[in-house]
């Protein structure tokens, strides 16, 4: 007999006499979570039933504001359960039994979404220059900030048949992606392919501050490792340890970070054997 069980189980403080007591008891019965009110907040879980792990790390708790004063855990929990398992929810309460309009919800883990503002567009005629591509894309989509185009390794007068388009916001990029979907629009009479660009890997600032390798792109196929070593080592003899060139890009290893920064600042945008260099600090590859 369920009603007999409820009667023999002591109803927790803060739940007993609540305007929606029955709904809160039903929630506790469904999930197995405890609920108690203390210090002006009603706590659901913390920890969840059967929990044996550590307390979730920093960054797992969200603030929830503008909650209607007559909405409680029986309605809030299902909303937050839909995105992940709840560790605890703390709903701020008033003396009259209504909530104070805000809560804190802690989930078991955190997974950051990527605010991607960049699209990959393929199927671009190889003779088109960056300015022409920018002009054409800006005609058919809104919020274009920049277009990144790479020259063909074999012929620097041609592009590689694709471009990356940077938009002012994720929303602008999403709208553009929808508009450029195959079959909806053609550029220069060509069918194009569109997708989200792979987001750039975020490397910790502390890690980046130790990097002493330069990434050099847009080299001529004919440019040799010896030539690259000579050009990048011109500011301080012996500062370049080694060069690894692959087709039209290379990694230049320096003995010190200072030498790497100095070479980058002096050689980015400089022409070498007929091609304009793009020089940046190399991002370390995750060993995992």
CSV table of C-alpha atoms in Angstrom, one decimal:
chain,number,residue,atom,x,y,z
A,1,UNK,CA,0.0,0.0,0.0
A,2,UNK,CA,1.8,3.1,-1.3
A,3,UNK,CA,-0.1,5.6,0.9
A,4,UNK,CA,0.8,3.6,4.0
A,5,UNK,CA,4.5,3.7,3.0
A,6,UNK,CA,4.4,7.5,2.5
A,7,UNK,CA,2.7,7.8,5.9
A,8,UNK,CA,5.4,5.8,7.7
A,9,UNK,CA,8.2,7.6,5.8
A,10,UNK,CA,9.0,10.9,7.4
A,11,UNK,CA,8.5,13.7,4.8
A,12,UNK,CA,11.7,15.8,4.7
A,13,UNK,CA,11.7,19.4,5.9
A,14,UNK,CA,10.9,21.8,3.2
A,15,UNK,CA,8.9,19.2,1.3
A,16,UNK,CA,6.3,18.7,4.1
A,17,UNK,CA,3.6,21.3,3.6
A,18,UNK,CA,5.0,22.5,0.3
A,19,UNK,CA,2.2,23.7,-2.1
A,20,UNK,CA,3.2,20.8,-4.4
A,21,UNK,CA,4.2,18.2,-1.8
A,22,UNK,CA,2.6,15.3,-3.6
A,23,UNK,CA,4.6,16.1,-6.9
A,24,UNK,CA,7.9,16.4,-5.0
A,25,UNK,CA,7.3,13.1,-3.2
A,26,UNK,CA,6.5,11.5,-6.6
A,27,UNK,CA,9.8,12.9,-8.0
A,28,UNK,CA,11.8,11.5,-5.1
A,29,UNK,CA,10.1,8.1,-5.5
A,30,UNK,CA,10.9,8.1,-9.3
A,31,UNK,CA,14.5,9.1,-9.1
A,32,UNK,CA,15.6,7.9,-5.6
A,33,UNK,CA,17.2,11.4,-4.9
A,34,UNK,CA,16.9,12.9,-1.4
A,35,UNK,CA,15.5,16.4,-0.8
A,36,UNK,CA,16.0,18.7,2.2
A,37,UNK,CA,15.6,22.4,2.9
A,38,UNK,CA,18.3,24.2,4.9
A,39,UNK,CA,19.6,27.8,5.0
A,40,UNK,CA,16.9,29.1,2.7
A,41,UNK,CA,17.6,26.6,-0.1
A,42,UNK,CA,16.0,23.3,-1.0
A,43,UNK,CA,18.6,20.7,-2.0
A,44,UNK,CA,17.8,17.9,-4.4
A,45,UNK,CA,20.5,15.2,-4.5
A,46,UNK,CA,24.1,16.1,-3.7
A,47,UNK,CA,25.2,13.4,-4.0
A,48,UNK,CA,22.8,11.3,-6.1
A,49,UNK,CA,21.7,7.9,-4.9
A,50,UNK,CA,24.5,5.2,-5.0
A,51,UNK,CA,27.2,7.9,-5.6
A,52,UNK,CA,30.7,6.7,-4.7
A,53,UNK,CA,32.9,9.0,-6.8
A,54,UNK,CA,34.5,12.4,-6.1
A,55,UNK,CA,32.6,15.6,-6.0
A,56,UNK,CA,32.3,16.9,-9.7
A,57,UNK,CA,35.1,19.3,-10.7
A,58,UNK,CA,34.8,23.1,-11.1
A,59,UNK,CA,32.8,24.3,-14.0
A,60,UNK,CA,30.0,21.7,-13.6
A,61,UNK,CA,27.5,24.0,-12.0
A,62,UNK,CA,25.2,26.4,-13.8
A,63,UNK,CA,23.2,29.3,-12.5
A,64,UNK,CA,19.5,29.3,-13.6
A,65,UNK,CA,17.7,32.6,-13.3
A,66,UNK,CA,14.2,34.0,-14.1
A,67,UNK,CA,12.5,30.9,-12.8
A,68,UNK,CA,8.7,31.6,-12.3
A,69,UNK,CA,8.0,31.8,-8.6
A,70,UNK,CA,5.6,28.9,-8.7
A,71,UNK,CA,7.8,26.4,-10.6
A,72,UNK,CA,9.5,23.7,-8.5
A,73,UNK,CA,11.8,20.7,-8.8
A,74,UNK,CA,9.1,18.4,-10.2
A,75,UNK,CA,9.2,20.6,-13.3
A,76,UNK,CA,12.8,21.7,-13.3
A,77,UNK,CA,14.5,18.4,-12.8
A,78,UNK,CA,13.1,16.8,-16.0
A,79,UNK,CA,14.4,19.8,-18.0
A,80,UNK,CA,18.0,19.4,-16.7
A,81,UNK,CA,18.0,15.6,-16.7
A,82,UNK,CA,17.5,15.8,-20.4
A,83,UNK,CA,21.1,17.0,-20.9
A,84,UNK,CA,22.9,14.9,-18.3
A,85,UNK,CA,22.8,13.3,-14.9
A,86,UNK,CA,22.2,15.8,-12.1
A,87,UNK,CA,24.6,15.7,-9.1
A,88,UNK,CA,22.6,18.3,-7.2
A,89,UNK,CA,20.1,21.1,-7.6
A,90,UNK,CA,19.8,24.0,-5.1
A,91,UNK,CA,16.6,26.0,-5.4
A,92,UNK,CA,16.5,29.2,-3.4
A,93,UNK,CA,13.3,29.4,-1.3
A,94,UNK,CA,11.3,32.2,0.3
A,95,UNK,CA,9.5,31.9,3.7
A,96,UNK,CA,6.2,31.8,2.0
A,97,UNK,CA,7.1,28.5,0.3
A,98,UNK,CA,7.6,30.0,-3.2
A,99,UNK,CA,11.0,29.9,-4.9
A,100,UNK,CA,13.1,33.1,-5.1
A,101,UNK,CA,13.5,32.9,-8.9
A,102,UNK,CA,16.8,31.2,-9.2
A,103,UNK,CA,18.7,27.9,-8.7
A,104,UNK,CA,22.1,26.3,-9.1
A,105,UNK,CA,22.3,23.0,-11.0
A,106,UNK,CA,25.4,20.8,-10.8
A,107,UNK,CA,25.8,18.1,-13.4
A,108,UNK,CA,28.2,15.1,-13.2
A,109,UNK,CA,30.5,16.4,-16.0
A,110,UNK,CA,31.1,19.3,-18.4
A,111,UNK,CA,31.4,19.2,-22.1
A,112,UNK,CA,32.0,22.6,-23.7
A,113,UNK,CA,30.2,23.4,-26.9
A,114,UNK,CA,32.3,24.9,-29.7
A,115,UNK,CA,31.1,28.3,-30.9
A,116,UNK,CA,32.1,27.6,-34.5
A,117,UNK,CA,32.0,30.6,-36.8
A,118,UNK,CA,33.8,29.1,-39.7
A,119,UNK,CA,32.6,27.1,-42.8
A,120,UNK,CA,34.5,25.0,-45.3
A,121,UNK,CA,33.4,25.6,-48.9
A,122,UNK,CA,34.6,23.2,-51.6
A,123,UNK,CA,34.1,23.1,-55.4
A,124,UNK,CA,35.6,26.6,-55.9
A,125,UNK,CA,37.1,27.2,-59.4
A,126,UNK,CA,40.9,27.0,-58.9
A,127,UNK,CA,41.6,30.2,-60.8
A,128,UNK,CA,39.6,32.4,-58.4
A,129,UNK,CA,41.5,34.8,-56.2
A,130,UNK,CA,40.8,35.4,-52.5
A,131,UNK,CA,39.1,38.8,-53.3
A,132,UNK,CA,36.8,37.3,-55.9
A,133,UNK,CA,35.8,34.5,-53.5
A,134,UNK,CA,35.1,37.0,-50.7
A,135,UNK,CA,33.0,39.2,-53.0
A,136,UNK,CA,31.0,36.2,-54.3
A,137,UNK,CA,30.3,34.7,-50.8
A,138,UNK,CA,29.4,38.1,-49.4
A,139,UNK,CA,26.8,38.5,-52.2
A,140,UNK,CA,24.9,35.4,-51.1
A,141,UNK,CA,25.4,35.2,-47.3
A,142,UNK,CA,25.5,37.8,-44.5
A,143,UNK,CA,28.0,38.5,-41.8
A,144,UNK,CA,31.2,37.5,-43.7
A,145,UNK,CA,34.3,38.6,-41.8
A,146,UNK,CA,37.1,36.9,-43.8
A,147,UNK,CA,38.0,34.3,-46.4
A,148,UNK,CA,41.0,32.0,-46.0
A,149,UNK,CA,42.3,30.6,-49.3
A,150,UNK,CA,45.4,28.4,-49.7
A,151,UNK,CA,47.5,28.4,-52.9
A,152,UNK,CA,48.0,25.1,-54.7
A,153,UNK,CA,51.2,23.4,-53.9
A,154,UNK,CA,52.1,22.8,-57.5
A,155,UNK,CA,50.9,26.2,-59.0
A,156,UNK,CA,50.8,29.2,-56.7
A,157,UNK,CA,48.6,31.1,-59.3
A,158,UNK,CA,45.8,28.6,-58.4
A,159,UNK,CA,43.9,28.0,-55.2
A,160,UNK,CA,43.2,24.5,-53.9
A,161,UNK,CA,39.6,24.4,-54.8
A,162,UNK,CA,38.3,25.2,-51.4
A,163,UNK,CA,38.2,28.1,-48.9
A,164,UNK,CA,37.4,28.7,-45.2
A,165,UNK,CA,34.8,31.5,-44.6
A,166,UNK,CA,34.8,33.2,-41.2
A,167,UNK,CA,31.5,34.7,-40.0
A,168,UNK,CA,30.8,37.3,-37.4
A,169,UNK,CA,28.8,34.8,-35.2
A,170,UNK,CA,27.9,31.2,-35.0
A,171,UNK,CA,24.3,32.1,-35.9
A,172,UNK,CA,25.5,33.9,-39.1
A,173,UNK,CA,27.6,30.9,-40.1
A,174,UNK,CA,24.6,28.5,-39.4
A,175,UNK,CA,22.3,30.6,-41.6
A,176,UNK,CA,25.0,30.7,-44.4
A,177,UNK,CA,25.5,26.9,-44.2
A,178,UNK,CA,21.7,26.4,-44.6
A,179,UNK,CA,21.7,28.8,-47.6
A,180,UNK,CA,24.7,27.2,-49.3
A,181,UNK,CA,23.5,23.6,-49.0
A,182,UNK,CA,24.0,21.6,-52.2
A,183,UNK,CA,21.2,22.1,-54.7
A,184,UNK,CA,20.1,25.5,-53.3
A,185,UNK,CA,22.7,27.8,-54.8
A,186,UNK,CA,25.7,27.7,-57.2
A,187,UNK,CA,28.8,29.9,-57.2
A,188,UNK,CA,30.1,30.9,-60.6
A,189,UNK,CA,27.8,28.3,-62.1
A,190,UNK,CA,29.5,25.5,-60.1
A,191,UNK,CA,28.0,23.1,-57.6
A,192,UNK,CA,29.6,23.7,-54.2
A,193,UNK,CA,30.1,21.6,-51.1
A,194,UNK,CA,29.6,23.2,-47.6
A,195,UNK,CA,30.2,22.0,-44.1
A,196,UNK,CA,31.4,23.2,-40.7
A,197,UNK,CA,35.2,23.7,-40.6
A,198,UNK,CA,37.0,21.6,-38.1
A,199,UNK,CA,37.4,23.9,-35.1
A,200,UNK,CA,41.0,25.0,-34.3
A,201,UNK,CA,42.5,23.1,-31.4
A,202,UNK,CA,42.7,25.3,-28.3
A,203,UNK,CA,46.1,24.9,-26.7
A,204,UNK,CA,46.7,26.1,-23.2
A,205,UNK,CA,48.4,29.5,-23.1
A,206,UNK,CA,51.0,28.2,-20.7
A,207,UNK,CA,51.9,25.4,-23.2
A,208,UNK,CA,52.0,27.9,-26.1
A,209,UNK,CA,54.5,30.0,-24.2
A,210,UNK,CA,57.0,27.2,-24.3
A,211,UNK,CA,56.8,26.6,-28.1
A,212,UNK,CA,60.0,27.1,-30.1
A,213,UNK,CA,59.0,25.5,-33.4
A,214,UNK,CA,57.6,27.5,-36.3
A,215,UNK,CA,55.0,26.3,-38.8
A,216,UNK,CA,55.7,27.7,-42.2
A,217,UNK,CA,53.1,27.3,-45.0
A,218,UNK,CA,52.8,28.3,-48.7
A,219,UNK,CA,56.3,27.3,-49.6
A,220,UNK,CA,57.3,26.5,-53.2
A,221,UNK,CA,57.6,22.8,-53.9
A,222,UNK,CA,61.2,23.4,-55.1
A,223,UNK,CA,62.3,25.3,-52.0
A,224,UNK,CA,64.7,23.0,-50.1
A,225,UNK,CA,65.2,22.4,-46.3
A,226,UNK,CA,68.7,23.9,-46.6
A,227,UNK,CA,67.3,27.2,-48.1
A,228,UNK,CA,64.7,27.4,-45.3
A,229,UNK,CA,67.3,26.8,-42.7
A,230,UNK,CA,69.5,29.5,-44.2
A,231,UNK,CA,66.7,32.1,-44.4
A,232,UNK,CA,65.3,31.3,-40.9
A,233,UNK,CA,68.8,31.2,-39.3
A,234,UNK,CA,70.0,34.5,-40.8
A,235,UNK,CA,69.2,36.5,-37.6
A,236,UNK,CA,71.4,34.4,-35.3
A,237,UNK,CA,73.8,31.8,-36.7
A,238,UNK,CA,73.2,28.3,-35.4
A,239,UNK,CA,69.8,29.1,-33.9
A,240,UNK,CA,67.9,26.7,-36.2
A,241,UNK,CA,68.3,23.1,-35.0
A,242,UNK,CA,66.5,21.4,-37.9
A,243,UNK,CA,63.9,21.8,-40.6
A,244,UNK,CA,61.3,19.3,-41.7
A,245,UNK,CA,59.6,20.1,-45.0
A,246,UNK,CA,56.5,18.3,-46.4
A,247,UNK,CA,55.4,19.4,-49.9
A,248,UNK,CA,54.6,23.1,-49.4
A,249,UNK,CA,54.9,23.5,-45.6
A,250,UNK,CA,57.6,23.0,-43.1
A,251,UNK,CA,58.4,22.9,-39.3
A,252,UNK,CA,61.4,24.9,-38.3
A,253,UNK,CA,62.9,23.9,-34.9
A,254,UNK,CA,64.8,26.6,-33.0
A,255,UNK,CA,67.3,26.3,-30.0
A,256,UNK,CA,65.4,29.1,-28.1
A,257,UNK,CA,61.9,30.5,-28.2
A,258,UNK,CA,63.3,34.1,-28.5
A,259,UNK,CA,65.0,33.1,-31.8
A,260,UNK,CA,61.7,31.5,-33.0
A,261,UNK,CA,59.7,34.6,-32.2
A,262,UNK,CA,62.2,36.9,-33.8
A,263,UNK,CA,62.3,34.9,-37.0
A,264,UNK,CA,58.4,34.7,-37.1
A,265,UNK,CA,58.1,38.5,-36.7
A,266,UNK,CA,60.6,39.2,-39.4
A,267,UNK,CA,59.6,36.5,-42.0
A,268,UNK,CA,55.8,36.3,-41.8
A,269,UNK,CA,54.4,37.7,-45.1
A,270,UNK,CA,57.9,37.8,-46.7
A,271,UNK,CA,58.4,36.4,-50.2
A,272,UNK,CA,60.7,33.4,-50.6
A,273,UNK,CA,61.5,32.1,-54.1
A,274,UNK,CA,58.3,33.7,-55.5
A,275,UNK,CA,55.8,32.7,-52.8
A,276,UNK,CA,54.5,34.7,-49.8
A,277,UNK,CA,55.3,32.9,-46.5
A,278,UNK,CA,52.7,32.4,-43.7
A,279,UNK,CA,54.6,31.9,-40.4
A,280,UNK,CA,53.0,31.0,-37.1
A,281,UNK,CA,54.0,29.2,-33.9
A,282,UNK,CA,53.4,25.5,-34.2
A,283,UNK,CA,50.6,24.1,-32.0
A,284,UNK,CA,51.8,21.1,-30.0
A,285,UNK,CA,50.1,17.8,-31.0
A,286,UNK,CA,48.2,16.1,-28.2
A,287,UNK,CA,50.1,12.9,-27.4
A,288,UNK,CA,46.9,11.1,-26.7
